Amino acid sequence: MAGGFDDERDVLPFSLRELLAIGWVTATTVVFLNVFLKYVNGQLLGNARGVPEYWPVSIFVFRLDRLRPEWAIPALLTAVVAFALTMAYLRRDGDGVAPVIVAGVVLLVLSNLLHGFTHGFVVPLATREGYYQLAPRIVDPLAFIRTYEANQLSYVVHAKTHPPGAVLTFTLLDWLFGSRAPIAAAIAFFSLPTSAYLLYRLLGTYYSRRVSQYTTLLFVLLPAIQIYYLASIDAIITTLMLATVYLFTRESRRATLAAFVPLLVVSFQLFLFVFLLPILAGVAFFRREKLAPLSAMVLGLVGFYLFVDVALGYNYINGFLIASNQQNPGGFMLFAEPARYVLTRFEDVAELALFFTPFLCLLAARGLGALWRDVGGRRLLEDRREREPFVLAACALVAFAALLMAGVYHTGETARGAMFMYPFLLLPVAAAIRRIDSSWRGEWLLAAAVFGQTLVLQLVGGYLW
C-alpha cells in the first residue's frame, strides 16, 4: 500500500491470529450481551419487548436450518471463488474502480442467492409494513402528495414515518419493472455501482488511487452493503447522500450548486436528511467559498417545500410532526421510557458496528486518532487534503450522535436505516490504511475477514424490512 503520513509502518493491518481473536471476542461478546440485556430488561425492568430476540439485530429470522443445499452450496462456493479471483485480479490490475464495482455486484447477487432466488430477491419486498405494499396502488402521484397528510397515519409503518417521496420511488420502480425481483435488482444495480464510484472519487480527493480502490473494495464487501443494498430504499438514500457530499466538496462552483439536486431528492425520501447539514456546514466553515452555495441550497429547500405546500397542500414540517408523534406517542422517549431509551441507544450503535465488522471498527478508530493528530494546530487551517477527511468523519459522527440523542431509531435498524454512515466511517479507515505499508497478503486477509463475516451473516439468517 502507498506511503503514509509519517514513519510509522506495519506489515499487516491485522495478522491472521489477530483477525481470528477479534472475531471470537466479537461473537462471544454479542452472545453474552444478548443474554444479559434480555435478563436486565425483562427480569429487572419488566420490559420484555425492549430488547430484540437476536440482539443487536432488530429484525432477523434464523434461517440456517432452512437453507436449501441446491442453492446454498453452489452460491457459497461460487462467491468464495469470485472473491479469490477478484483479489488476484486487483493485485495486478492497477488502481481503477471498475473491477471493484463488477466484483461488488457479482458478490451481492451470489451472497443473496444463498437463500435461493425467492427468499433472496422476491421476499425482501414482500414484508407487510414495507413501502412496496402501498406503491403499486398509487395512480396519481400528485393526488397522493396532496392527500398524504390526511392519510398518513393509515399507511404502513414505513410510509407513515417518511415523506411521500419514499413510496413514490417504489411507485416509479413498479411502473418501470412491474414485479418484486426486477425492482430489488434495479435498486442494487443502480445503488452499488453509483455509490462505489462516488466513494472512490471522494476518497481520491484525499488519498492515492490505490488506497481509494482498496477502501472502496472494503465498502462493497461490507455486510450492510451486501445485505441491505438489495431491495432497500436506504441504498438509494445512501447513494444520494454520498452524491451530495461529493459534489459539494468539488472545486467547481457548478458542481457545488449541483449538490442541491441529490439533497432535494433525498429530503423528499427521508426526514433525517438533516444529518447532511452539519457535514456540509463543517466543510463550509473551513472553505468559506462554500458558505454562499450552502446558504442557497438551504433557502432552495425552504422555497421548494413552501411551493409544494401552496401548490399541493403538503406541509413538510407538519408531515414530520405527524411521523414523530406516531413514533413517540408518549412524548420524548428519554422521559416516557427512559430504560428503553438507553437500551435502544446502545443497540443502535452495536448494530451499526456489527454490520461494519469489528475489524473495520478498530481500523476506523485508529484512523480517526491518526487524523486528529495529523490535523492539529496550524495544519487544521492550512492543509485541506489532510483536514477535510477528519472534518467529514467527525461531523458525521456528531450528527449521528445528535440523532441518537433525539431518540431516532427505536429498534436498532441502524445497519439499514443509518447505512449512510458507512462511507463516512470509511474515511478514517482509508487514513489508517494509508499509514500502513501493507503487503498484498495483509490486504487479502482484511478483505477476506470482512467478506467472511458477510457470508456468515447471510448464511445464518434473513434480514427483512
Tab-separated table of C-alpha atoms in Angstrom:
chain	number	residue	atom	x	y	z
A	1	MET	CA	0.000	0.000	0.000
A	2	ALA	CA	1.143	3.541	-0.665
A	3	GLY	CA	3.109	5.598	1.838
A	4	GLY	CA	1.675	7.292	4.892
A	5	PHE	CA	1.729	10.428	6.974
A	6	ASP	CA	4.837	9.628	8.958
A	7	ASP	CA	7.450	6.963	9.573
A	8	GLU	CA	5.121	4.561	11.394
A	9	ARG	CA	4.874	1.326	9.395
A	10	ASP	CA	3.183	-2.038	9.880
A	11	VAL	CA	3.321	-5.082	7.628
A	12	LEU	CA	-0.322	-6.041	8.107
A	13	PRO	CA	-3.453	-4.191	9.264
A	14	PHE	CA	-4.106	-7.349	11.322
A	15	SER	CA	-2.405	-10.720	11.408
A	16	LEU	CA	-4.435	-13.886	10.882
A	17	ARG	CA	-4.235	-14.615	14.604
A	18	GLU	CA	-5.488	-11.127	15.441
A	19	LEU	CA	-8.377	-11.431	12.979
A	20	LEU	CA	-9.428	-14.749	14.493
A	21	ALA	CA	-9.145	-13.315	18.010
A	22	ILE	CA	-11.208	-10.231	17.091
A	23	GLY	CA	-13.870	-12.420	15.502
A	24	TRP	CA	-14.023	-14.714	18.526
A	25	VAL	CA	-14.223	-11.846	21.015
A	26	THR	CA	-16.979	-10.212	18.942
A	27	ALA	CA	-19.043	-13.402	18.730
A	28	THR	CA	-18.773	-14.193	22.448
A	29	THR	CA	-19.498	-10.576	23.399
A	30	VAL	CA	-22.630	-10.495	21.242
A	31	VAL	CA	-23.853	-13.778	22.759
A	32	PHE	CA	-23.180	-12.590	26.310
A	33	LEU	CA	-24.852	-9.205	25.816
A	34	ASN	CA	-27.754	-10.872	24.037
A	35	VAL	CA	-28.485	-12.894	27.181
A	36	PHE	CA	-27.509	-10.236	29.725
A	37	LEU	CA	-29.584	-7.397	28.259
A	38	LYS	CA	-32.647	-9.608	27.911
A	39	TYR	CA	-32.317	-10.528	31.566
A	40	VAL	CA	-31.862	-6.921	32.682
A	41	ASN	CA	-34.688	-5.602	30.544
A	42	GLY	CA	-37.148	-8.442	31.050
A	43	GLN	CA	-36.486	-9.572	34.605
A	44	LEU	CA	-35.245	-6.423	36.339
A	45	LEU	CA	-37.015	-3.700	34.343
A	46	GLY	CA	-40.118	-5.683	33.386
A	47	ASN	CA	-39.993	-4.582	29.747
A	48	ALA	CA	-39.837	-7.800	27.713
A	49	ARG	CA	-40.266	-6.026	24.369
A	50	GLY	CA	-37.326	-3.691	24.882
A	51	VAL	CA	-34.597	-5.998	23.534
A	52	PRO	CA	-34.853	-7.767	20.165
A	53	GLU	CA	-34.873	-11.553	20.108
A	54	TYR	CA	-31.475	-11.625	18.419
A	55	TRP	CA	-29.682	-8.593	19.875
A	56	PRO	CA	-28.453	-6.278	18.414
A	57	VAL	CA	-30.123	-7.119	15.074
A	58	SER	CA	-33.648	-5.754	15.349
A	59	ILE	CA	-35.323	-7.603	12.507
A	60	PHE	CA	-33.947	-11.083	11.971
A	61	VAL	CA	-35.191	-14.537	11.036
A	62	PHE	CA	-32.947	-17.506	11.776
A	63	ARG	CA	-32.624	-19.442	8.523
A	64	LEU	CA	-29.515	-21.605	8.812
A	65	ASP	CA	-31.621	-24.722	9.377
A	66	ARG	CA	-33.843	-23.872	6.387
A	67	LEU	CA	-31.179	-23.334	3.751
A	68	ARG	CA	-31.709	-25.260	0.540
A	69	PRO	CA	-28.453	-27.070	-0.285
A	70	GLU	CA	-29.113	-26.910	-4.034
A	71	TRP	CA	-28.915	-23.097	-3.776
A	72	ALA	CA	-26.684	-22.512	-0.751
A	73	ILE	CA	-23.737	-24.749	-1.629
A	74	PRO	CA	-23.213	-23.607	-5.248
A	75	ALA	CA	-23.777	-19.945	-4.318
A	76	LEU	CA	-21.331	-20.154	-1.391
A	77	LEU	CA	-18.611	-21.891	-3.391
A	78	THR	CA	-19.048	-19.526	-6.331
A	79	ALA	CA	-18.910	-16.493	-4.017
A	80	VAL	CA	-15.658	-17.711	-2.446
A	81	VAL	CA	-14.114	-18.370	-5.859
A	82	ALA	CA	-15.325	-14.992	-7.182
A	83	PHE	CA	-13.809	-13.229	-4.174
A	84	ALA	CA	-10.476	-15.017	-4.613
A	85	LEU	CA	-10.398	-14.203	-8.331
A	86	THR	CA	-11.212	-10.566	-7.540
A	87	MET	CA	-8.318	-10.256	-5.110
A	88	ALA	CA	-5.939	-11.933	-7.544
A	89	TYR	CA	-7.063	-9.629	-10.360
A	90	LEU	CA	-6.763	-6.488	-8.250
A	91	ARG	CA	-3.224	-7.454	-7.267
A	92	ARG	CA	-2.064	-6.864	-10.830
A	93	ASP	CA	-4.838	-4.671	-12.268
A	94	GLY	CA	-3.739	-1.274	-11.017
A	95	ASP	CA	-5.954	1.190	-9.192
A	96	GLY	CA	-9.194	1.537	-11.175
A	97	VAL	CA	-12.649	1.254	-9.659
A	98	ALA	CA	-14.386	-0.701	-12.460
A	99	PRO	CA	-13.244	-4.171	-11.295
A	100	VAL	CA	-14.284	-3.319	-7.736
A	101	ILE	CA	-17.775	-2.366	-8.931
A	102	VAL	CA	-18.124	-5.541	-11.015
A	103	ALA	CA	-16.952	-7.668	-8.103
A	104	GLY	CA	-19.315	-5.916	-5.698
A	105	VAL	CA	-22.354	-6.553	-7.904
A	106	VAL	CA	-21.415	-10.189	-8.577
A	107	LEU	CA	-20.804	-10.911	-4.895
A	108	LEU	CA	-24.023	-9.167	-3.872
A	109	VAL	CA	-26.009	-11.418	-6.215
A	110	LEU	CA	-24.222	-14.559	-5.031
A	111	SER	CA	-24.423	-13.755	-1.308
A	112	ASN	CA	-28.172	-13.206	-1.573
A	113	LEU	CA	-28.657	-16.377	-3.640
A	114	LEU	CA	-27.531	-18.362	-0.592
A	115	HIS	CA	-31.229	-18.344	0.358
A	116	GLY	CA	-32.449	-19.149	-3.139
A	117	PHE	CA	-33.996	-16.836	-5.690
A	118	THR	CA	-37.355	-16.400	-3.953
A	119	HIS	CA	-36.033	-15.598	-0.487
A	120	GLY	CA	-33.082	-13.696	-1.910
A	121	PHE	CA	-34.784	-11.465	-4.475
A	122	VAL	CA	-38.566	-11.623	-4.023
A	123	VAL	CA	-39.286	-11.886	-0.297
A	124	PRO	CA	-37.385	-8.692	0.714
A	125	LEU	CA	-40.143	-6.617	-0.923
A	126	ALA	CA	-42.979	-8.762	0.444
A	127	THR	CA	-42.892	-7.524	4.033
A	128	ARG	CA	-46.268	-6.324	5.285
A	129	GLU	CA	-45.074	-2.930	6.517
A	130	GLY	CA	-42.803	-2.013	3.604
A	131	TYR	CA	-43.215	0.835	1.126
A	132	TYR	CA	-43.859	-1.533	-1.762
A	133	GLN	CA	-47.183	-2.679	-0.300
A	134	LEU	CA	-48.587	0.800	-0.893
A	135	ALA	CA	-46.697	1.849	-4.015
A	136	PRO	CA	-48.492	-0.166	-6.778
A	137	ARG	CA	-51.878	1.251	-5.725
A	138	ILE	CA	-50.881	4.841	-6.482
A	139	VAL	CA	-52.324	6.009	-9.804
A	140	ASP	CA	-51.922	9.778	-9.449
A	141	PRO	CA	-48.687	10.824	-7.656
A	142	LEU	CA	-49.791	14.453	-7.301
A	143	ALA	CA	-53.058	13.392	-5.676
A	144	PHE	CA	-51.064	11.104	-3.386
A	145	ILE	CA	-48.909	14.050	-2.241
A	146	ARG	CA	-51.971	16.272	-1.891
A	147	THR	CA	-53.717	13.827	0.464
A	148	TYR	CA	-50.614	12.470	2.191
A	149	GLU	CA	-51.021	14.283	5.478
A	150	ALA	CA	-54.689	13.383	5.758
A	151	ASN	CA	-53.982	9.691	5.221
A	152	GLN	CA	-50.511	9.446	6.721
A	153	LEU	CA	-51.459	7.593	9.893
A	154	SER	CA	-53.397	4.970	7.904
A	155	TYR	CA	-50.385	3.960	5.823
A	156	VAL	CA	-47.985	1.102	6.539
A	157	VAL	CA	-45.346	1.765	9.192
A	158	HIS	CA	-42.519	2.778	6.891
A	159	ALA	CA	-44.671	5.068	4.766
A	160	LYS	CA	-46.193	6.951	7.699
A	161	THR	CA	-42.771	7.839	9.112
A	162	HIS	CA	-41.273	9.224	5.884
A	163	PRO	CA	-42.076	11.937	3.367
A	164	PRO	CA	-44.137	10.814	0.352
A	165	GLY	CA	-41.080	10.500	-1.893
A	166	ALA	CA	-40.122	7.134	-0.364
A	167	VAL	CA	-43.354	5.496	-1.512
A	168	LEU	CA	-43.309	7.316	-4.852
A	169	THR	CA	-39.827	5.950	-5.567
A	170	PHE	CA	-41.240	2.439	-5.371
A	171	THR	CA	-44.211	3.532	-7.450
A	172	LEU	CA	-41.825	4.653	-10.184
A	173	LEU	CA	-39.877	1.401	-9.923
A	174	ASP	CA	-43.110	-0.574	-10.125
A	175	TRP	CA	-44.102	1.302	-13.291
A	176	LEU	CA	-40.694	0.586	-14.813
A	177	PHE	CA	-40.153	-3.044	-13.757
A	178	GLY	CA	-43.536	-4.370	-12.653
A	179	SER	CA	-42.561	-7.067	-10.128
A	180	ARG	CA	-40.506	-7.558	-6.984
A	181	ALA	CA	-37.393	-9.354	-8.222
A	182	PRO	CA	-36.556	-6.854	-11.014
A	183	ILE	CA	-37.219	-3.952	-8.620
A	184	ALA	CA	-34.891	-5.446	-5.985
A	185	ALA	CA	-32.196	-5.989	-8.603
A	186	ALA	CA	-32.669	-2.500	-10.084
A	187	ILE	CA	-32.095	-0.880	-6.679
A	188	ALA	CA	-28.902	-2.869	-6.192
A	189	PHE	CA	-27.601	-2.410	-9.727
A	190	PHE	CA	-28.105	1.349	-9.516
A	191	SER	CA	-27.005	1.961	-5.942
A	192	LEU	CA	-23.923	-0.202	-5.585
A	193	PRO	CA	-22.060	0.941	-8.729
A	194	THR	CA	-23.025	4.581	-8.245
A	195	SER	CA	-22.146	4.793	-4.565
A	196	ALA	CA	-18.924	2.805	-5.067
A	197	TYR	CA	-17.850	5.177	-7.849
A	198	LEU	CA	-18.727	8.263	-5.777
A	199	LEU	CA	-16.889	6.928	-2.735
A	200	TYR	CA	-13.845	6.105	-4.871
A	201	ARG	CA	-13.809	9.618	-6.290
A	202	LEU	CA	-14.333	11.211	-2.866
A	203	LEU	CA	-11.513	9.157	-1.350
A	204	GLY	CA	-9.350	10.017	-4.360
A	205	THR	CA	-9.613	13.676	-3.409
A	206	TYR	CA	-7.526	12.985	-0.314
A	207	TYR	CA	-5.690	9.698	-0.844
A	208	SER	CA	-3.854	7.797	-3.561
A	209	ARG	CA	-5.819	5.873	-6.162
A	210	ARG	CA	-4.559	2.604	-4.692
A	211	VAL	CA	-5.823	3.439	-1.199
A	212	SER	CA	-9.101	4.650	-2.705
A	213	GLN	CA	-9.537	1.454	-4.685
A	214	TYR	CA	-8.898	-0.828	-1.714
A	215	THR	CA	-11.120	1.164	0.663
A	216	THR	CA	-13.917	1.097	-1.932
A	217	LEU	CA	-13.477	-2.674	-2.147
A	218	LEU	CA	-13.984	-2.888	1.616
A	219	PHE	CA	-17.147	-0.816	1.184
A	220	VAL	CA	-18.734	-3.194	-1.347
A	221	LEU	CA	-17.804	-6.190	0.834
A	222	LEU	CA	-19.451	-4.811	3.993
A	223	PRO	CA	-22.234	-6.982	5.461
A	224	ALA	CA	-24.586	-3.982	5.468
A	225	ILE	CA	-23.987	-3.320	1.770
A	226	GLN	CA	-24.217	-6.955	0.694
A	227	ILE	CA	-27.409	-7.494	2.704
A	228	TYR	CA	-29.313	-4.195	2.523
A	229	TYR	CA	-28.317	-2.837	-0.877
A	230	LEU	CA	-30.761	-5.293	-2.410
A	231	ALA	CA	-34.381	-4.060	-2.398
A	232	SER	CA	-33.876	-1.391	0.293
A	233	ILE	CA	-34.591	2.252	-0.442
A	234	ASP	CA	-31.862	3.058	2.078
A	235	ALA	CA	-29.366	2.034	-0.602
A	236	ILE	CA	-30.739	4.800	-2.833
A	237	ILE	CA	-30.710	7.229	0.103
A	238	THR	CA	-27.084	6.403	0.902
A	239	THR	CA	-26.165	6.982	-2.747
A	240	LEU	CA	-27.941	10.345	-2.823
A	241	MET	CA	-26.283	11.491	0.400
A	242	LEU	CA	-22.885	10.456	-0.894
A	243	ALA	CA	-23.565	12.319	-4.158
A	244	THR	CA	-24.474	15.451	-2.197
A	245	VAL	CA	-21.235	15.427	-0.210
A	246	TYR	CA	-19.094	14.518	-3.215
A	247	LEU	CA	-20.492	17.324	-5.375
A	248	PHE	CA	-20.341	19.845	-2.532
A	249	THR	CA	-16.647	19.171	-1.928
A	250	ARG	CA	-15.657	19.789	-5.579
A	251	GLU	CA	-13.709	22.867	-6.536
A	252	SER	CA	-16.144	23.713	-9.316
A	253	ARG	CA	-18.864	26.171	-8.324
A	254	ARG	CA	-21.232	24.492	-10.778
A	255	ALA	CA	-20.659	21.082	-9.165
A	256	THR	CA	-21.148	22.604	-5.718
A	257	LEU	CA	-24.519	24.026	-6.710
A	258	ALA	CA	-25.416	20.718	-8.397
A	259	ALA	CA	-25.274	19.139	-4.933
A	260	PHE	CA	-28.694	20.721	-4.382
A	261	VAL	CA	-30.325	18.149	-6.696
A	262	PRO	CA	-29.495	14.962	-4.706
A	263	LEU	CA	-30.048	16.903	-1.462
A	264	LEU	CA	-33.564	17.858	-2.593
A	265	VAL	CA	-34.376	14.331	-3.743
A	266	VAL	CA	-33.130	12.731	-0.532
A	267	SER	CA	-35.077	15.259	1.575
A	268	PHE	CA	-38.252	14.019	-0.143
A	269	GLN	CA	-37.350	10.441	0.819
A	270	LEU	CA	-36.207	10.888	4.397
A	271	PHE	CA	-36.761	13.422	7.163
A	272	LEU	CA	-33.322	12.538	8.500
A	273	PHE	CA	-31.680	14.187	5.505
A	274	VAL	CA	-30.857	16.902	8.074
A	275	PHE	CA	-27.947	14.619	9.003
A	276	LEU	CA	-26.166	16.116	5.981
A	277	LEU	CA	-26.455	19.738	7.017
A	278	PRO	CA	-23.798	19.697	9.798
A	279	ILE	CA	-21.431	17.863	7.438
A	280	LEU	CA	-21.873	20.438	4.690
A	281	ALA	CA	-21.586	23.211	7.283
A	282	GLY	CA	-18.325	21.681	8.563
A	283	VAL	CA	-16.861	21.814	5.062
A	284	ALA	CA	-18.116	25.372	4.540
A	285	PHE	CA	-16.670	26.527	7.871
A	286	PHE	CA	-13.133	25.896	6.625
A	287	ARG	CA	-13.787	26.625	2.944
A	288	ARG	CA	-15.534	29.957	3.121
A	289	GLU	CA	-16.311	29.951	-0.602
A	290	LYS	CA	-18.821	27.180	0.186
A	291	LEU	CA	-20.876	29.320	2.572
A	292	ALA	CA	-22.860	31.075	-0.171
A	293	PRO	CA	-23.735	27.824	-2.050
A	294	LEU	CA	-24.747	26.164	1.228
A	295	SER	CA	-26.995	29.085	2.116
A	296	ALA	CA	-28.507	28.966	-1.374
A	297	MET	CA	-29.170	25.229	-1.004
A	298	VAL	CA	-30.929	25.645	2.340
A	299	LEU	CA	-33.019	28.526	1.004
A	300	GLY	CA	-33.790	26.427	-2.078
A	301	LEU	CA	-35.114	23.614	0.115
A	302	VAL	CA	-37.275	26.012	2.099
A	303	GLY	CA	-38.582	27.595	-1.100
A	304	PHE	CA	-39.353	24.234	-2.690
A	305	TYR	CA	-41.389	22.977	0.254
A	306	LEU	CA	-43.214	26.298	0.561
A	307	PHE	CA	-44.165	25.893	-3.099
A	308	VAL	CA	-45.295	22.300	-2.505
A	309	ASP	CA	-47.396	23.481	0.434
A	310	VAL	CA	-49.067	26.185	-1.650
A	311	ALA	CA	-49.471	24.135	-4.828
A	312	LEU	CA	-50.315	20.694	-3.413
A	313	GLY	CA	-51.205	21.287	0.219
A	314	TYR	CA	-48.442	19.086	1.611
A	315	ASN	CA	-46.766	20.703	4.614
A	316	TYR	CA	-43.346	19.135	5.139
A	317	ILE	CA	-42.998	20.258	8.760
A	318	ASN	CA	-46.460	19.023	9.668
A	319	GLY	CA	-45.720	15.708	7.967
A	320	PHE	CA	-42.610	15.395	10.104
A	321	LEU	CA	-44.568	16.161	13.284
A	322	ILE	CA	-47.166	13.517	12.405
A	323	ALA	CA	-44.384	10.975	11.848
A	324	SER	CA	-42.660	11.969	15.091
A	325	ASN	CA	-45.859	11.792	17.145
A	326	GLN	CA	-46.645	8.389	15.659
A	327	GLN	CA	-43.254	7.059	16.740
A	328	ASN	CA	-43.331	8.826	20.117
A	329	PRO	CA	-46.977	8.858	21.283
A	330	GLY	CA	-45.873	9.306	24.887
A	331	GLY	CA	-43.509	12.171	24.100
A	332	PHE	CA	-39.719	12.254	24.129
A	333	MET	CA	-38.609	8.661	24.800
A	334	LEU	CA	-35.956	9.649	27.344
A	335	PHE	CA	-38.748	10.888	29.627
A	336	ALA	CA	-41.527	8.495	28.549
A	337	GLU	CA	-39.459	5.274	28.553
A	338	PRO	CA	-36.000	6.051	29.955
A	339	ALA	CA	-34.836	2.416	30.238
A	340	ARG	CA	-35.874	1.639	26.671
A	341	TYR	CA	-34.243	4.865	25.506
A	342	VAL	CA	-30.887	3.871	26.998
A	343	LEU	CA	-31.044	0.267	25.802
A	344	THR	CA	-32.016	1.171	22.251
A	345	ARG	CA	-29.250	3.795	22.020
A	346	PHE	CA	-26.789	1.032	22.904
A	347	GLU	CA	-28.478	-1.281	20.419
A	348	ASP	CA	-28.294	1.328	17.646
A	349	VAL	CA	-24.535	1.718	17.970
A	350	ALA	CA	-23.940	-2.030	18.355
A	351	GLU	CA	-25.914	-2.927	15.229
A	352	LEU	CA	-24.193	-0.262	13.148
A	353	ALA	CA	-20.805	-1.526	14.357
A	354	LEU	CA	-21.647	-5.200	13.837
A	355	PHE	CA	-22.541	-4.702	10.183
A	356	PHE	CA	-19.423	-2.565	9.712
A	357	THR	CA	-17.404	-5.501	11.138
A	358	PRO	CA	-15.225	-5.267	14.259
A	359	PHE	CA	-12.091	-5.253	12.075
A	360	LEU	CA	-13.047	-2.020	10.337
A	361	CYS	CA	-14.326	-0.505	13.585
A	362	LEU	CA	-10.832	-0.884	15.033
A	363	LEU	CA	-9.228	0.496	11.868
A	364	ALA	CA	-11.643	3.440	11.850
A	365	ALA	CA	-10.769	4.259	15.464
A	366	ARG	CA	-7.066	4.027	14.624
A	367	GLY	CA	-7.508	6.216	11.551
A	368	LEU	CA	-9.605	8.794	13.381
A	369	GLY	CA	-6.897	9.097	16.008
A	370	ALA	CA	-4.288	9.496	13.285
A	371	LEU	CA	-6.327	12.195	11.561
A	372	TRP	CA	-6.795	14.024	14.863
A	373	ARG	CA	-3.054	14.071	15.448
A	374	ASP	CA	-2.200	14.984	11.870
A	375	VAL	CA	-4.513	17.996	11.551
A	376	GLY	CA	-3.581	19.579	14.870
A	377	GLY	CA	-2.531	23.183	15.127
A	378	ARG	CA	-1.980	25.279	12.037
A	379	ARG	CA	-2.411	22.339	9.662
A	380	LEU	CA	-6.107	22.249	10.520
A	381	LEU	CA	-6.440	25.574	8.742
A	382	GLU	CA	-3.781	25.153	6.077
A	383	ASP	CA	-3.922	21.658	4.577
A	384	ARG	CA	-7.348	20.767	3.158
A	385	ARG	CA	-6.298	17.308	1.950
A	386	GLU	CA	-5.448	16.267	5.486
A	387	ARG	CA	-8.129	18.308	7.246
A	388	GLU	CA	-11.241	17.517	5.246
A	389	PRO	CA	-11.428	13.724	5.805
A	390	PHE	CA	-11.308	14.438	9.536
A	391	VAL	CA	-13.947	17.164	9.246
A	392	LEU	CA	-16.288	14.936	7.221
A	393	ALA	CA	-15.917	11.954	9.556
A	394	ALA	CA	-16.123	14.000	12.766
A	395	CYS	CA	-19.178	15.973	11.638
A	396	ALA	CA	-20.894	12.758	10.541
A	397	LEU	CA	-20.247	11.178	13.946
A	398	VAL	CA	-21.509	14.271	15.781
A	399	ALA	CA	-24.616	14.479	13.574
A	400	PHE	CA	-25.373	10.793	14.087
A	401	ALA	CA	-24.877	11.107	17.847
A	402	ALA	CA	-27.327	14.035	17.829
A	403	LEU	CA	-29.914	11.867	16.037
A	404	LEU	CA	-29.492	9.133	18.639
A	405	MET	CA	-29.821	11.615	21.489
A	406	ALA	CA	-33.017	12.921	19.897
A	407	GLY	CA	-34.468	9.395	20.153
A	408	VAL	CA	-34.287	8.359	16.500
A	409	TYR	CA	-34.152	4.608	15.723
A	410	HIS	CA	-36.354	2.948	18.307
A	411	THR	CA	-35.459	-0.637	17.473
A	412	GLY	CA	-31.894	-0.553	16.269
A	413	GLU	CA	-32.369	-0.717	12.491
A	414	THR	CA	-29.217	1.344	12.017
A	415	ALA	CA	-27.384	-1.121	9.756
A	416	ARG	CA	-30.127	-0.395	7.229
A	417	GLY	CA	-31.696	2.901	8.272
A	418	ALA	CA	-28.366	4.615	9.002
A	419	MET	CA	-26.449	2.952	6.188
A	420	PHE	CA	-25.450	6.441	5.055
A	421	MET	CA	-22.913	6.447	7.929
A	422	TYR	CA	-20.675	3.805	6.395
A	423	PRO	CA	-18.983	5.959	3.717
A	424	PHE	CA	-18.041	8.482	6.399
A	425	LEU	CA	-16.666	5.745	8.668
A	426	LEU	CA	-14.523	4.536	5.786
A	427	LEU	CA	-12.719	7.881	5.558
A	428	PRO	CA	-10.716	7.204	8.735
A	429	VAL	CA	-10.301	3.586	7.591
A	430	ALA	CA	-8.594	4.946	4.473
A	431	ALA	CA	-6.426	7.157	6.682
A	432	ALA	CA	-5.357	4.101	8.700
A	433	ILE	CA	-4.632	2.088	5.551
A	434	ARG	CA	-2.557	4.951	4.171
A	435	ARG	CA	-0.337	4.782	7.239
A	436	ILE	CA	0.324	1.075	6.725
A	437	ASP	CA	2.924	-0.261	4.316
A	438	SER	CA	0.717	-3.292	3.830
A	439	SER	CA	1.606	-6.331	1.781
A	440	TRP	CA	-0.830	-7.932	-0.609
A	441	ARG	CA	-1.285	-10.680	1.995
A	442	GLY	CA	-2.356	-8.097	4.557
A	443	GLU	CA	-4.902	-6.582	2.198
A	444	TRP	CA	-6.183	-10.043	1.285
A	445	LEU	CA	-6.597	-11.081	4.930
A	446	LEU	CA	-8.547	-7.979	5.897
A	447	ALA	CA	-10.829	-8.146	2.852
A	448	ALA	CA	-11.373	-11.874	3.454
A	449	ALA	CA	-12.312	-11.212	7.081
A	450	VAL	CA	-14.856	-8.549	6.077
A	451	PHE	CA	-16.424	-10.662	3.325
A	452	GLY	CA	-16.234	-13.763	5.522
A	453	GLN	CA	-18.420	-12.042	8.116
A	454	THR	CA	-20.810	-11.081	5.326
A	455	LEU	CA	-21.152	-14.704	4.264
A	456	VAL	CA	-21.649	-15.855	7.856
A	457	LEU	CA	-24.403	-13.296	8.443
A	458	GLN	CA	-26.062	-14.177	5.141
A	459	LEU	CA	-25.930	-17.892	5.960
A	460	VAL	CA	-27.399	-17.734	9.450
A	461	GLY	CA	-30.448	-15.588	8.794
A	462	GLY	CA	-32.696	-13.269	6.865
A	463	TYR	CA	-32.891	-9.520	7.493
A	464	LEU	CA	-36.237	-8.273	6.222
A	465	TRP	CA	-37.812	-4.824	6.454
